[in-house]
PDB file of C-alpha atoms and ligand atoms in Angstrom:
ATOM      1  CA  MET A1440    -252.572  64.763 195.714  1.00 43.00           C
ATOM      2  CA  ILE A1441    -252.206  64.060 192.013  1.00 45.00           C
ATOM      3  CA  PHE A1442    -249.979  67.102 191.823  1.00 46.00           C
ATOM      4  CA  SER A1443    -247.740  65.776 194.591  1.00 45.00           C
ATOM      5  CA  VAL A1444    -247.373  62.393 192.949  1.00 43.00           C
ATOM      6  CA  GLY A1445    -246.484  64.079 189.661  1.00 43.00           C
ATOM      7  CA  PHE A1446    -243.977  66.222 191.491  1.00 44.00           C
ATOM      8  CA  LEU A1447    -242.320  63.198 193.093  1.00 41.00           C
ATOM      9  CA  VAL A1448    -242.183  61.366 189.781  1.00 42.00           C
ATOM     10  CA  THR A1449    -240.581  64.412 188.205  1.00 43.00           C
ATOM     11  CA  ILE A1450    -237.964  64.600 190.943  1.00 42.00           C
ATOM     12  CA  PHE A1451    -237.297  60.906 190.472  1.00 42.00           C
ATOM     13  CA  LEU A1452    -236.857  61.334 186.724  1.00 44.00           C
ATOM     14  CA  ILE A1453    -234.565  64.320 187.123  1.00 47.00           C
ATOM     15  CA  ARG A1454    -232.398  62.364 189.492  1.00 47.00           C
ATOM     16  CA  LYS A1455    -232.134  59.509 187.025  1.00 51.00           C
ATOM     17  CA  VAL A1456    -230.976  61.538 184.055  1.00 55.00           C
ATOM     18  CA  HIS A1457    -227.497  60.558 182.957  1.00 62.00           C
ATOM     19  CA  SER A1458    -225.465  62.632 180.592  1.00 64.00           C
ATOM     20  CA  LEU A1459    -223.067  61.017 178.209  1.00 81.00           C
ATOM     21  CA  VAL A1460    -220.161  63.027 176.917  1.00 83.00           C
ATOM     22  CA  GLU A1461    -218.431  62.179 173.698  1.00 88.00           C
ATOM     23  CA  ILE A1462    -215.317  64.128 172.788  1.00 91.00           C
ATOM     24  CA  THR A1463    -215.358  64.857 169.082  1.00 93.00           C
ATOM     25  CA  ASN A1464    -212.427  67.201 168.590  1.00 95.00           C
ATOM     26  CA  PHE A1465    -209.697  68.995 170.508  1.00 96.00           C
ATOM     27  CA  GLU A1466    -207.660  71.908 169.172  1.00 97.00           C
ATOM     28  CA  CYS A1467    -204.883  74.035 170.614  1.00 97.00           C
ATOM     29  CA  GLU A1468    -203.538  77.144 168.979  1.00 97.00           C
ATOM     30  CA  SER A1469    -200.534  79.146 170.093  1.00 97.00           C
ATOM     31  CA  LEU A1470    -200.937  82.856 169.358  1.00 97.00           C
ATOM     32  CA  ASP A1471    -197.394  83.749 170.378  1.00 94.00           C
ATOM     33  CA  ARG A1472    -194.814  81.067 169.811  1.00 95.00           C
ATOM     34  CA  ASN A1473    -192.176  83.166 171.545  1.00 94.00           C
ATOM     35  CA  PHE A1474    -194.132  82.837 174.714  1.00 96.00           C
ATOM     36  CA  SER A1475    -195.520  79.332 174.580  1.00 96.00           C
ATOM     37  CA  ASP A1476    -196.047  76.514 172.151  1.00 96.00           C
ATOM     38  CA  PHE A1477    -197.780  73.165 172.162  1.00 97.00           C
ATOM     39  CA  GLU A1478    -195.642  70.077 171.863  1.00 97.00           C
ATOM     40  CA  TYR A1479    -198.804  68.048 171.440  1.00 97.00           C
ATOM     41  CA  CYS A1480    -202.519  68.472 171.689  1.00 97.00           C
ATOM     42  CA  ARG A1481    -204.414  65.366 170.835  1.00 96.00           C
ATOM     43  CA  LEU A1482    -207.550  63.365 171.053  1.00 96.00           C
ATOM     44  CA  LYS A1483    -206.874  59.663 171.262  1.00 94.00           C
ATOM     45  CA  SER A1484    -209.517  57.029 170.628  1.00 91.00           C
ATOM     46  CA  VAL A1485    -208.554  53.777 172.317  1.00 90.00           C
ATOM     47  CA  ASN A1486    -211.845  52.269 171.229  1.00 87.00           C
ATOM     48  CA  ARG A1487    -215.362  53.494 170.593  1.00 80.00           C
ATOM     49  CA  THR A1488    -216.084  54.230 174.242  1.00 79.00           C
ATOM     50  CA  TYR A1489    -212.694  55.184 175.603  1.00 86.00           C
ATOM     51  CA  LYS A1490    -211.294  58.462 174.330  1.00 90.00           C
ATOM     52  CA  TYR A1491    -209.078  60.944 176.031  1.00 92.00           C
ATOM     53  CA  ILE A1492    -207.293  64.224 175.433  1.00 94.00           C
ATOM     54  CA  SER A1493    -203.752  65.216 176.320  1.00 96.00           C
ATOM     55  CA  LEU A1494    -201.660  68.305 175.825  1.00 96.00           C
ATOM     56  CA  LYS A1495    -198.236  69.618 176.615  1.00 97.00           C
ATOM     57  CA  VAL A1496    -197.271  73.250 176.354  1.00 96.00           C
ATOM     58  CA  HIS A1497    -193.777  74.665 176.699  1.00 96.00           C
ATOM     59  CA  LEU A1498    -193.410  78.028 178.431  1.00 95.00           C
ATOM     60  CA  PHE A1499    -190.484  80.025 177.096  1.00 96.00           C
ATOM     61  CA  GLN A1500    -190.632  83.083 179.344  1.00 94.00           C
ATOM     62  CA  THR A1501    -190.701  81.709 182.847  1.00 91.00           C
ATOM     63  CA  PRO A1502    -191.546  82.271 185.606  1.00 94.00           C
ATOM     64  CA  VAL A1503    -195.129  83.157 184.700  1.00 95.00           C
ATOM     65  CA  ASN A1504    -196.750  85.137 187.468  1.00 94.00           C
ATOM     66  CA  GLN A1505    -199.884  86.504 185.900  1.00 95.00           C
ATOM     67  CA  ILE A1506    -202.498  84.385 184.125  1.00 94.00           C
ATOM     68  CA  LYS A1507    -206.058  85.040 183.102  1.00 95.00           C
ATOM     69  CA  VAL A1508    -208.311  82.406 181.667  1.00 93.00           C
ATOM     70  CA  ASN A1509    -211.412  83.342 179.730  1.00 94.00           C
ATOM     71  CA  THR A1510    -213.703  80.358 179.271  1.00 91.00           C
ATOM     72  CA  ALA A1511    -216.878  80.320 177.236  1.00 92.00           C
ATOM     73  CA  ILE A1512    -219.340  77.615 176.302  1.00 91.00           C
ATOM     74  CA  TYR A1513    -220.872  77.549 172.837  1.00 95.00           C
ATOM     75  CA  LYS A1514    -223.772  75.396 171.687  1.00 95.00           C
ATOM     76  CA  ARG A1515    -224.135  74.386 168.061  1.00 95.00           C
ATOM     77  CA  LEU A1516    -227.415  75.495 166.584  1.00 93.00           C
ATOM     78  CA  ASN A1517    -226.866  77.178 163.282  1.00 91.00           C
ATOM     79  CA  GLY A1518    -223.119  77.499 163.838  1.00 95.00           C
ATOM     80  CA  TYR A1519    -221.715  77.737 167.371  1.00 96.00           C
ATOM     81  CA  LYS A1520    -223.599  80.307 169.475  1.00 96.00           C
ATOM     82  CA  PRO A1521    -222.597  81.564 172.955  1.00 95.00           C
ATOM     83  CA  PHE A1522    -224.302  79.467 175.611  1.00 91.00           C
ATOM     84  CA  LEU A1523    -224.681  80.737 179.195  1.00 83.00           C
ATOM     85  CA  TYR A1524    -221.067  81.090 180.259  1.00 86.00           C
ATOM     86  CA  ASN A1525    -218.326  83.464 179.315  1.00 92.00           C
ATOM     87  CA  VAL A1526    -216.224  84.053 182.400  1.00 89.00           C
ATOM     88  CA  THR A1527    -212.757  85.396 182.991  1.00 93.00           C
ATOM     89  CA  VAL A1528    -210.776  84.515 186.022  1.00 92.00           C
ATOM     90  CA  ASP A1529    -207.430  85.548 187.418  1.00 94.00           C
ATOM     91  CA  GLY A1530    -205.682  82.178 187.457  1.00 92.00           C
ATOM     92  CA  CYS A1531    -203.173  82.942 190.197  1.00 92.00           C
ATOM     93  CA  LYS A1532    -205.823  84.281 192.585  1.00 92.00           C
ATOM     94  CA  PHE A1533    -208.269  81.521 191.738  1.00 92.00           C
ATOM     95  CA  ILE A1534    -205.788  78.724 192.484  1.00 90.00           C
ATOM     96  CA  LYS A1535    -205.281  80.188 195.944  1.00 90.00           C
ATOM     97  CA  ASN A1536    -208.986  80.491 196.688  1.00 90.00           C
ATOM     98  CA  GLN A1537    -210.971  78.082 194.547  1.00 88.00           C
ATOM     99  CA  ASN A1538    -214.283  78.793 196.276  1.00 89.00           C
ATOM    100  CA  SER A1539    -214.137  82.398 195.074  1.00 85.00           C
ATOM    101  CA  ASN A1540    -215.590  81.449 191.686  1.00 83.00           C
ATOM    102  CA  PRO A1541    -218.014  78.509 191.530  1.00 82.00           C
ATOM    103  CA  VAL A1542    -218.250  78.343 187.719  1.00 77.00           C
ATOM    104  CA  THR A1543    -214.475  78.260 187.352  1.00 81.00           C
ATOM    105  CA  LYS A1544    -214.228  75.796 190.183  1.00 85.00           C
ATOM    106  CA  PHE A1545    -216.523  73.538 188.203  1.00 81.00           C
ATOM    107  CA  ILE A1546    -214.558  73.934 184.965  1.00 80.00           C
ATOM    108  CA  PHE A1547    -211.213  73.516 186.716  1.00 86.00           C
ATOM    109  CA  GLY A1548    -212.626  70.531 188.590  1.00 85.00           C
ATOM    110  CA  VAL A1549    -213.094  68.754 185.278  1.00 83.00           C
ATOM    111  CA  PHE A1550    -209.386  68.728 184.469  1.00 84.00           C
ATOM    112  CA  LYS A1551    -207.429  69.541 187.620  1.00 87.00           C
ATOM    113  CA  ASP A1552    -206.592  65.932 188.461  1.00 88.00           C
ATOM    114  CA  ALA A1553    -205.170  65.428 184.975  1.00 92.00           C
ATOM    115  CA  THR A1554    -202.802  68.417 185.026  1.00 93.00           C
ATOM    116  CA  ASN A1555    -199.722  69.703 186.790  1.00 94.00           C
ATOM    117  CA  MET A1556    -201.388  73.145 187.149  1.00 90.00           C
ATOM    118  CA  ASN A1557    -202.895  72.596 190.576  1.00 85.00           C
ATOM    119  CA  HIS A1558    -200.431  74.728 192.453  1.00 90.00           C
ATOM    120  CA  SER A1559    -200.081  78.405 193.123  1.00 89.00           C
ATOM    121  CA  CYS A1560    -198.163  80.781 190.863  1.00 92.00           C
ATOM    122  CA  PRO A1561    -195.531  81.136 189.523  1.00 94.00           C
ATOM    123  CA  TYR A1562    -195.422  78.541 186.758  1.00 94.00           C
ATOM    124  CA  ASP A1563    -191.869  77.801 185.693  1.00 93.00           C
ATOM    125  CA  HIS A1564    -192.327  74.463 183.986  1.00 94.00           C
ATOM    126  CA  ASP A1565    -194.077  72.902 181.008  1.00 95.00           C
ATOM    127  CA  ILE A1566    -197.814  72.532 181.491  1.00 94.00           C
ATOM    128  CA  ILE A1567    -199.218  69.117 180.860  1.00 95.00           C
ATOM    129  CA  MET A1568    -202.633  67.553 180.902  1.00 95.00           C
ATOM    130  CA  GLU A1569    -202.606  63.804 180.459  1.00 94.00           C
ATOM    131  CA  LYS A1570    -205.442  61.469 179.544  1.00 93.00           C
ATOM    132  CA  LEU A1571    -208.468  63.504 180.477  1.00 91.00           C
ATOM    133  CA  SER A1572    -211.164  61.030 179.519  1.00 89.00           C
ATOM    134  CA  ALA A1573    -214.748  61.594 178.469  1.00 84.00           C
ATOM    135  CA  GLU A1574    -215.716  59.554 181.531  1.00 81.00           C
ATOM    136  CA  SER A1575    -214.124  62.003 183.904  1.00 80.00           C
ATOM    137  CA  ILE A1576    -215.722  64.959 182.107  1.00 79.00           C
ATOM    138  CA  ASN A1577    -218.991  63.078 182.275  1.00 76.00           C
ATOM    139  CA  PHE A1578    -218.581  62.449 185.979  1.00 70.00           C
ATOM    140  CA  GLN A1579    -218.074  66.143 186.657  1.00 70.00           C
ATOM    141  CA  ILE A1580    -220.958  67.238 184.451  1.00 68.00           C
ATOM    142  CA  THR A1581    -223.459  64.830 185.939  1.00 63.00           C
ATOM    143  CA  LYS A1582    -222.618  66.166 189.395  1.00 64.00           C
ATOM    144  CA  ILE A1583    -224.363  69.386 188.425  1.00 63.00           C
ATOM    145  CA  LEU A1584    -227.620  69.952 186.555  1.00 57.00           C
ATOM    146  CA  PRO A1585    -227.774  68.114 183.277  1.00 64.00           C
ATOM    147  CA  PHE A1586    -227.097  70.343 180.304  1.00 75.00           C
ATOM    148  CA  PRO A1587    -229.491  70.048 177.367  1.00 83.00           C
ATOM    149  CA  GLU A1588    -228.459  67.533 174.718  1.00 87.00           C
ATOM    150  CA  GLY A1589    -226.453  68.831 171.834  1.00 91.00           C
ATOM    151  CA  LYS A1590    -223.079  69.666 170.431  1.00 94.00           C
ATOM    152  CA  TYR A1591    -220.954  72.043 172.444  1.00 93.00           C
ATOM    153  CA  MET A1592    -217.639  73.785 172.178  1.00 95.00           C
ATOM    154  CA  VAL A1593    -215.726  74.838 175.273  1.00 92.00           C
ATOM    155  CA  LYS A1594    -213.344  77.573 174.271  1.00 95.00           C
ATOM    156  CA  MET A1595    -210.579  78.949 176.475  1.00 95.00           C
ATOM    157  CA  ASN A1596    -208.462  82.011 175.882  1.00 97.00           C
ATOM    158  CA  TRP A1597    -205.272  81.847 177.938  1.00 96.00           C
ATOM    159  CA  PHE A1598    -203.788  85.234 178.766  1.00 96.00           C
ATOM    160  CA  ALA A1599    -200.431  85.880 180.377  1.00 95.00           C
ATOM    161  CA  TYR A1600    -199.646  89.463 181.322  1.00 96.00           C
ATOM    162  CA  ASP A1601    -202.913  90.469 179.627  1.00 96.00           C
ATOM    163  CA  ILE A1602    -201.896  89.170 176.211  1.00 97.00           C
ATOM    164  CA  ASN A1603    -203.854  86.305 174.694  1.00 97.00           C
ATOM    165  CA  ARG A1604    -201.257  83.582 174.232  1.00 97.00           C
ATOM    166  CA  ALA A1605    -203.250  80.496 173.349  1.00 97.00           C
ATOM    167  CA  ILE A1606    -206.709  79.254 172.435  1.00 98.00           C
ATOM    168  CA  ILE A1607    -207.991  75.815 173.332  1.00 96.00           C
ATOM    169  CA  ARG A1608    -211.186  74.399 171.894  1.00 97.00           C
ATOM    170  CA  LEU A1609    -212.848  71.221 173.084  1.00 94.00           C
ATOM    171  CA  TYR A1610    -215.784  69.890 171.103  1.00 95.00           C
ATOM    172  CA  ILE A1611    -218.181  67.533 172.809  1.00 91.00           C
ATOM    173  CA  THR A1612    -221.520  65.939 172.091  1.00 91.00           C
ATOM    174  CA  LEU A1613    -223.835  65.467 175.014  1.00 87.00           C
ATOM    175  CA  THR A1614    -226.651  62.970 175.072  1.00 84.00           C
ATOM    176  CA  ASN A1615    -228.930  62.504 178.044  1.00 75.00           C
ATOM    177  CA  SER A1616    -230.510  59.202 178.865  1.00 69.00           C
ATOM    178  CA  ILE A1617    -232.792  58.220 181.713  1.00 59.00           C
TER     179      ILE A1617
HETATM  180  C1  NAG B1039    -190.724  86.415 168.239  1.00 64.48           C
HETATM  181  O1  NAG B1039    -189.404  86.812 168.390  1.00 64.48           O
HETATM  182  C2  NAG B1039    -188.774  87.146 167.151  1.00 64.48           C
HETATM  183  C3  NAG B1039    -187.315  87.428 167.433  1.00 64.48           C
HETATM  184  O2  NAG B1039    -187.171  88.247 168.558  1.00 64.48           O
HETATM  185  C4  NAG B1039    -189.498  88.339 166.521  1.00 64.48           C
HETATM  186  O3  NAG B1039    -188.915  88.649 165.276  1.00 64.48           O
HETATM  187  C5  NAG B1039    -190.957  87.964 166.326  1.00 64.48           C
HETATM  188  O4  NAG B1039    -191.686  89.079 165.840  1.00 64.48           O
HETATM  189  C6  NAG B1039    -191.568  87.515 167.620  1.00 64.48           C
HETATM  190  N1  NAG B1039    -192.924  87.039 167.387  1.00 64.48           N
HETATM  191  C7  NAG B1039    -193.978  87.468 168.083  1.00 64.48           C
HETATM  192  C8  NAG B1039    -195.273  86.835 167.726  1.00 64.48           C
HETATM  193  O5  NAG B1039    -193.889  88.302 168.961  1.00 64.48           O
HETATM  194  C1  NAG B1040    -211.985  50.265 175.737  1.00 64.48           C
HETATM  195  O1  NAG B1040    -210.685  50.367 176.247  1.00 64.48           O
HETATM  196  C2  NAG B1040    -210.635  50.421 177.658  1.00 64.48           C
HETATM  197  C3  NAG B1040    -209.193  50.702 178.060  1.00 64.48           C
HETATM  198  O2  NAG B1040    -208.289  49.847 177.435  1.00 64.48           O
HETATM  199  C4  NAG B1040    -211.165  49.102 178.226  1.00 64.48           C
HETATM  200  O3  NAG B1040    -211.146  49.151 179.654  1.00 64.48           O
HETATM  201  C5  NAG B1040    -212.599  48.913 177.753  1.00 64.48           C
HETATM  202  O4  NAG B1040    -213.090  47.676 178.182  1.00 64.48           O
HETATM  203  C6  NAG B1040    -212.660  49.001 176.242  1.00 64.48           C
HETATM  204  N1  NAG B1040    -214.056  48.976 175.820  1.00 64.48           N
HETATM  205  C7  NAG B1040    -214.470  48.279 174.764  1.00 64.48           C
HETATM  206  C8  NAG B1040    -215.909  48.372 174.430  1.00 64.48           C
HETATM  207  O5  NAG B1040    -213.700  47.564 174.104  1.00 64.48           O
HETATM  208  C1  NAG B1041    -216.229  86.085 175.639  1.00 64.48           C
HETATM  209  O1  NAG B1041    -216.880  87.259 175.201  1.00 64.48           O
HETATM  210  C2  NAG B1041    -215.981  88.252 174.695  1.00 64.48           C
HETATM  211  C3  NAG B1041    -216.806  89.501 174.391  1.00 64.48           C
HETATM  212  O2  NAG B1041    -217.862  89.199 173.565  1.00 64.48           O
HETATM  213  C4  NAG B1041    -215.269  87.714 173.448  1.00 64.48           C
HETATM  214  O3  NAG B1041    -214.370  88.682 172.944  1.00 64.48           O
HETATM  215  C5  NAG B1041    -214.499  86.465 173.857  1.00 64.48           C
HETATM  216  O4  NAG B1041    -213.859  85.901 172.726  1.00 64.48           O
HETATM  217  C6  NAG B1041    -215.439  85.438 174.499  1.00 64.48           C
HETATM  218  N1  NAG B1041    -214.642  84.349 175.036  1.00 64.48           N
HETATM  219  C7  NAG B1041    -214.487  83.167 174.430  1.00 64.48           C
HETATM  220  C8  NAG B1041    -213.616  82.179 175.126  1.00 64.48           C
HETATM  221  O5  NAG B1041    -215.044  82.873 173.395  1.00 64.48           O
HETATM  222  C1  NAG B1042    -205.269  71.018 194.590  1.00 64.48           C
HETATM  223  O1  NAG B1042    -206.634  70.696 194.572  1.00 64.48           O
HETATM  224  C2  NAG B1042    -207.172  70.330 195.825  1.00 64.48           C
HETATM  225  C3  NAG B1042    -208.596  69.878 195.622  1.00 64.48           C
HETATM  226  O2  NAG B1042    -209.383  70.862 195.047  1.00 64.48           O
HETATM  227  C4  NAG B1042    -207.063  71.492 196.789  1.00 64.48           C
HETATM  228  O3  NAG B1042    -207.645  71.170 198.029  1.00 64.48           O
HETATM  229  C5  NAG B1042    -205.585  71.812 196.960  1.00 64.48           C
HETATM  230  O4  NAG B1042    -205.448  72.924 197.799  1.00 64.48           O
HETATM  231  C6  NAG B1042    -204.943  72.081 195.616  1.00 64.48           C
HETATM  232  N1  NAG B1042    -203.508  72.168 195.800  1.00 64.48           N
HETATM  233  C7  NAG B1042    -202.841  73.309 195.633  1.00 64.48           C
HETATM  234  C8  NAG B1042    -201.364  73.221 195.884  1.00 64.48           C
HETATM  235  O5  NAG B1042    -203.363  74.359 195.287  1.00 64.48           O
END
């Protein structure tokens, strides 16, 4: 009986955990400026609680028909250490069948409404992501299990035709409150 009450209380507490995401830095690096380059890549702080990231990348060799995205999460301990996920997905196949890869579906779900990438290949236009706010990242993250508190880096290697063309790094701090 005592066990059951404890169990229920635990469930209740788990359900009440809220994660708060703060974006601390955002970096984009083009590895091949003949292929693609960033016009901008920025973190804007409107005020203490409202921050968002935006980027625009020009594609110089369109149409692009083959994309792979390698996404990994790092947690800062003593330097950034790999944390749970390092997944590679075929972007063109994934867009057509988003249920094929739940982890990528989750990651893509965080930013898909803010980009013009939510269509099938080929890509023959600039790629933009506008005003992805900490709130919307937060909303996506709290839909799944809460991550432990801490500082994280989400790193993405963007490959086209199996050549790494760009690296994007998003730094966030996560605090959980009940
Ligand atoms: C970009 O193109 C120029 C001219 O064709 C070439 O000299 C240069 O090596 C290329 N850069 C890369 C990174 O491929
Ligand atoms: C921050 O800016 C947003 C957007 O302009 C506004 O809705 C919000 O009330 C502001 N928050 C604070 C604490 O000023
Ligand atoms: C994922 O792991 C591979 C192999 O260790 C590494 O080369 C790659 O850089 C990692 N991906 C990211 C985005 O850090
Ligand atoms: C865009 O995203 C929605 C929601 O995930 C999905 O149902 C739709 O098929 C996507 N659109 C395209 C053109 O892929």
